[in-house]
């Protein structure tokens, strides 16, 4: 597994600033069972998140918008092999907020 994050801060003429951040995570295929059963493997997946924030001149106020799982990737965070061919626990879908 690995993660890459980039952040940029842009000063504005008013003294406030805008900040941009994007991150990308990769997780390789992994077994979620100590016996390494084929039906217990979780396929590899990639996720990315995005944040944009405005910060006031004095830093006392920040307004931020964010999105997690930007590309709405469907992925598993656990796989239960004891349930026939396996039953996976899905990771969260795209979410966003301010």
JSON list of C-alpha atoms in Angstrom, two decimals:
[
{"chain": "A", "resi": 1, "resn": "UNK", "atom": "CA", "xyz": [0.00, 0.00, 0.00]},
{"chain": "A", "resi": 2, "resn": "UNK", "atom": "CA", "xyz": [1.17, 3.53, -0.64]},
{"chain": "A", "resi": 3, "resn": "UNK", "atom": "CA", "xyz": [-0.15, 7.07, -0.70]},
{"chain": "A", "resi": 4, "resn": "UNK", "atom": "CA", "xyz": [0.74, 10.23, -2.64]},
{"chain": "A", "resi": 5, "resn": "UNK", "atom": "CA", "xyz": [-0.47, 13.66, -1.49]},
{"chain": "A", "resi": 6, "resn": "UNK", "atom": "CA", "xyz": [-0.07, 17.08, -3.11]},
{"chain": "A", "resi": 7, "resn": "UNK", "atom": "CA", "xyz": [-1.04, 20.37, -1.48]},
{"chain": "A", "resi": 8, "resn": "UNK", "atom": "CA", "xyz": [-0.83, 23.90, -2.88]},
{"chain": "A", "resi": 9, "resn": "UNK", "atom": "CA", "xyz": [-1.60, 27.16, -1.06]},
{"chain": "A", "resi": 10, "resn": "UNK", "atom": "CA", "xyz": [-2.44, 30.24, -3.15]},
{"chain": "A", "resi": 11, "resn": "UNK", "atom": "CA", "xyz": [-2.34, 33.65, -1.43]},
{"chain": "A", "resi": 12, "resn": "UNK", "atom": "CA", "xyz": [-5.08, 36.06, -2.54]},
{"chain": "A", "resi": 13, "resn": "UNK", "atom": "CA", "xyz": [-4.78, 39.85, -2.91]},
{"chain": "A", "resi": 14, "resn": "UNK", "atom": "CA", "xyz": [-7.18, 40.28, 0.04]},
{"chain": "A", "resi": 15, "resn": "UNK", "atom": "CA", "xyz": [-4.74, 38.48, 2.36]},
{"chain": "A", "resi": 16, "resn": "UNK", "atom": "CA", "xyz": [-6.92, 35.38, 2.48]},
{"chain": "A", "resi": 17, "resn": "UNK", "atom": "CA", "xyz": [-5.76, 32.17, 0.77]},
{"chain": "A", "resi": 18, "resn": "UNK", "atom": "CA", "xyz": [-7.02, 29.19, -1.18]},
{"chain": "A", "resi": 19, "resn": "UNK", "atom": "CA", "xyz": [-5.64, 25.72, -0.55]},
{"chain": "A", "resi": 20, "resn": "UNK", "atom": "CA", "xyz": [-5.93, 22.75, -2.87]},
{"chain": "A", "resi": 21, "resn": "UNK", "atom": "CA", "xyz": [-5.18, 19.18, -1.85]},
{"chain": "A", "resi": 22, "resn": "UNK", "atom": "CA", "xyz": [-5.46, 15.90, -3.70]},
{"chain": "A", "resi": 23, "resn": "UNK", "atom": "CA", "xyz": [-4.34, 12.51, -2.52]},
{"chain": "A", "resi": 24, "resn": "UNK", "atom": "CA", "xyz": [-4.21, 9.11, -4.12]},
{"chain": "A", "resi": 25, "resn": "UNK", "atom": "CA", "xyz": [-3.95, 5.75, -2.35]},
{"chain": "A", "resi": 26, "resn": "UNK", "atom": "CA", "xyz": [-3.20, 2.32, -3.74]},
{"chain": "A", "resi": 27, "resn": "UNK", "atom": "CA", "xyz": [-3.73, -0.96, -1.93]},
{"chain": "A", "resi": 28, "resn": "UNK", "atom": "CA", "xyz": [-2.49, -4.16, -3.52]},
{"chain": "A", "resi": 29, "resn": "UNK", "atom": "CA", "xyz": [-4.36, -7.46, -3.51]},
{"chain": "A", "resi": 30, "resn": "UNK", "atom": "CA", "xyz": [-4.40, -8.93, -0.03]},
{"chain": "A", "resi": 31, "resn": "UNK", "atom": "CA", "xyz": [-5.82, -12.01, 1.70]},
{"chain": "A", "resi": 32, "resn": "UNK", "atom": "CA", "xyz": [-8.20, -11.23, 4.56]},
{"chain": "A", "resi": 33, "resn": "UNK", "atom": "CA", "xyz": [-7.93, -14.76, 5.96]},
{"chain": "A", "resi": 34, "resn": "UNK", "atom": "CA", "xyz": [-4.90, -16.40, 7.59]},
{"chain": "A", "resi": 35, "resn": "UNK", "atom": "CA", "xyz": [-5.36, -19.52, 5.40]},
{"chain": "A", "resi": 36, "resn": "UNK", "atom": "CA", "xyz": [-5.01, -17.46, 2.19]},
{"chain": "A", "resi": 37, "resn": "UNK", "atom": "CA", "xyz": [-8.16, -18.98, 0.72]},
{"chain": "A", "resi": 38, "resn": "UNK", "atom": "CA", "xyz": [-8.79, -17.75, -2.85]},
{"chain": "A", "resi": 39, "resn": "UNK", "atom": "CA", "xyz": [-12.31, -16.55, -1.98]},
{"chain": "A", "resi": 40, "resn": "UNK", "atom": "CA", "xyz": [-10.86, -14.43, 0.85]},
{"chain": "A", "resi": 41, "resn": "UNK", "atom": "CA", "xyz": [-8.66, -12.24, -1.35]},
{"chain": "A", "resi": 42, "resn": "UNK", "atom": "CA", "xyz": [-9.47, -8.55, -1.67]},
{"chain": "A", "resi": 43, "resn": "UNK", "atom": "CA", "xyz": [-8.61, -7.23, -5.16]},
{"chain": "A", "resi": 44, "resn": "UNK", "atom": "CA", "xyz": [-6.24, -4.27, -5.52]},
{"chain": "A", "resi": 45, "resn": "UNK", "atom": "CA", "xyz": [-7.84, -0.82, -5.64]},
{"chain": "A", "resi": 46, "resn": "UNK", "atom": "CA", "xyz": [-7.01, 2.88, -5.93]},
{"chain": "A", "resi": 47, "resn": "UNK", "atom": "CA", "xyz": [-8.78, 5.78, -4.20]},
{"chain": "A", "resi": 48, "resn": "UNK", "atom": "CA", "xyz": [-8.42, 9.55, -4.46]},
{"chain": "A", "resi": 49, "resn": "UNK", "atom": "CA", "xyz": [-9.73, 12.45, -2.37]},
{"chain": "A", "resi": 50, "resn": "UNK", "atom": "CA", "xyz": [-9.94, 16.17, -3.07]},
{"chain": "A", "resi": 51, "resn": "UNK", "atom": "CA", "xyz": [-10.14, 19.21, -0.75]},
{"chain": "A", "resi": 52, "resn": "UNK", "atom": "CA", "xyz": [-10.41, 22.92, -1.54]},
{"chain": "A", "resi": 53, "resn": "UNK", "atom": "CA", "xyz": [-10.35, 25.45, 1.29]},
{"chain": "A", "resi": 54, "resn": "UNK", "atom": "CA", "xyz": [-10.60, 29.22, 1.68]},
{"chain": "A", "resi": 55, "resn": "UNK", "atom": "CA", "xyz": [-8.87, 30.67, 4.75]},
{"chain": "A", "resi": 56, "resn": "UNK", "atom": "CA", "xyz": [-9.49, 34.21, 6.00]},
{"chain": "A", "resi": 57, "resn": "UNK", "atom": "CA", "xyz": [-6.68, 36.77, 6.24]},
{"chain": "A", "resi": 58, "resn": "UNK", "atom": "CA", "xyz": [-6.22, 36.28, 10.00]},
{"chain": "A", "resi": 59, "resn": "UNK", "atom": "CA", "xyz": [-6.59, 32.49, 9.78]},
{"chain": "A", "resi": 60, "resn": "UNK", "atom": "CA", "xyz": [-9.57, 32.53, 12.13]},
{"chain": "A", "resi": 61, "resn": "UNK", "atom": "CA", "xyz": [-12.09, 31.27, 9.57]},
{"chain": "A", "resi": 62, "resn": "UNK", "atom": "CA", "xyz": [-11.81, 28.45, 7.06]},
{"chain": "A", "resi": 63, "resn": "UNK", "atom": "CA", "xyz": [-14.40, 27.19, 4.60]},
{"chain": "A", "resi": 64, "resn": "UNK", "atom": "CA", "xyz": [-13.62, 23.83, 3.05]},
{"chain": "A", "resi": 65, "resn": "UNK", "atom": "CA", "xyz": [-15.23, 21.57, 0.45]},
{"chain": "A", "resi": 66, "resn": "UNK", "atom": "CA", "xyz": [-14.15, 17.96, 0.21]},
{"chain": "A", "resi": 67, "resn": "UNK", "atom": "CA", "xyz": [-14.80, 14.76, -1.74]},
{"chain": "A", "resi": 68, "resn": "UNK", "atom": "CA", "xyz": [-13.66, 11.29, -0.68]},
{"chain": "A", "resi": 69, "resn": "UNK", "atom": "CA", "xyz": [-13.49, 8.40, -3.14]},
{"chain": "A", "resi": 70, "resn": "UNK", "atom": "CA", "xyz": [-13.56, 10.97, -5.93]},
{"chain": "A", "resi": 71, "resn": "UNK", "atom": "CA", "xyz": [-14.01, 8.46, -8.77]},
{"chain": "A", "resi": 72, "resn": "UNK", "atom": "CA", "xyz": [-16.62, 6.42, -6.83]},
{"chain": "A", "resi": 73, "resn": "UNK", "atom": "CA", "xyz": [-14.46, 3.28, -6.88]},
{"chain": "A", "resi": 74, "resn": "UNK", "atom": "CA", "xyz": [-16.21, 0.08, -5.77]},
{"chain": "A", "resi": 75, "resn": "UNK", "atom": "CA", "xyz": [-13.88, -1.90, -3.51]},
{"chain": "A", "resi": 76, "resn": "UNK", "atom": "CA", "xyz": [-13.84, -4.29, -0.58]},
{"chain": "A", "resi": 77, "resn": "UNK", "atom": "CA", "xyz": [-12.39, -3.57, 2.84]},
{"chain": "A", "resi": 78, "resn": "UNK", "atom": "CA", "xyz": [-12.92, -7.14, 4.09]},
{"chain": "A", "resi": 79, "resn": "UNK", "atom": "CA", "xyz": [-13.89, -10.48, 2.61]},
{"chain": "A", "resi": 80, "resn": "UNK", "atom": "CA", "xyz": [-15.42, -13.29, 4.68]},
{"chain": "A", "resi": 81, "resn": "UNK", "atom": "CA", "xyz": [-14.47, -16.68, 3.17]},
{"chain": "A", "resi": 82, "resn": "UNK", "atom": "CA", "xyz": [-16.61, -18.77, 5.55]},
{"chain": "A", "resi": 83, "resn": "UNK", "atom": "CA", "xyz": [-19.77, -17.75, 3.72]},
{"chain": "A", "resi": 84, "resn": "UNK", "atom": "CA", "xyz": [-19.70, -19.99, 0.64]},
{"chain": "A", "resi": 85, "resn": "UNK", "atom": "CA", "xyz": [-17.86, -18.20, -2.14]},
{"chain": "A", "resi": 86, "resn": "UNK", "atom": "CA", "xyz": [-17.13, -15.29, 0.18]},
{"chain": "A", "resi": 87, "resn": "UNK", "atom": "CA", "xyz": [-19.10, -12.25, 1.22]},
{"chain": "A", "resi": 88, "resn": "UNK", "atom": "CA", "xyz": [-17.37, -8.90, 1.05]},
{"chain": "A", "resi": 89, "resn": "UNK", "atom": "CA", "xyz": [-17.77, -5.76, 3.11]},
{"chain": "A", "resi": 90, "resn": "UNK", "atom": "CA", "xyz": [-17.83, -2.88, 0.63]},
{"chain": "A", "resi": 91, "resn": "UNK", "atom": "CA", "xyz": [-15.81, 0.28, 1.17]},
{"chain": "A", "resi": 92, "resn": "UNK", "atom": "CA", "xyz": [-17.63, 3.63, 1.41]},
{"chain": "A", "resi": 93, "resn": "UNK", "atom": "CA", "xyz": [-18.90, 5.18, -1.84]},
{"chain": "A", "resi": 94, "resn": "UNK", "atom": "CA", "xyz": [-18.11, 8.74, -2.95]},
{"chain": "A", "resi": 95, "resn": "UNK", "atom": "CA", "xyz": [-18.94, 11.21, -0.19]},
{"chain": "A", "resi": 96, "resn": "UNK", "atom": "CA", "xyz": [-18.71, 14.99, -0.16]},
{"chain": "A", "resi": 97, "resn": "UNK", "atom": "CA", "xyz": [-19.37, 17.92, 2.12]},
{"chain": "A", "resi": 98, "resn": "UNK", "atom": "CA", "xyz": [-18.58, 21.46, 3.18]}
]
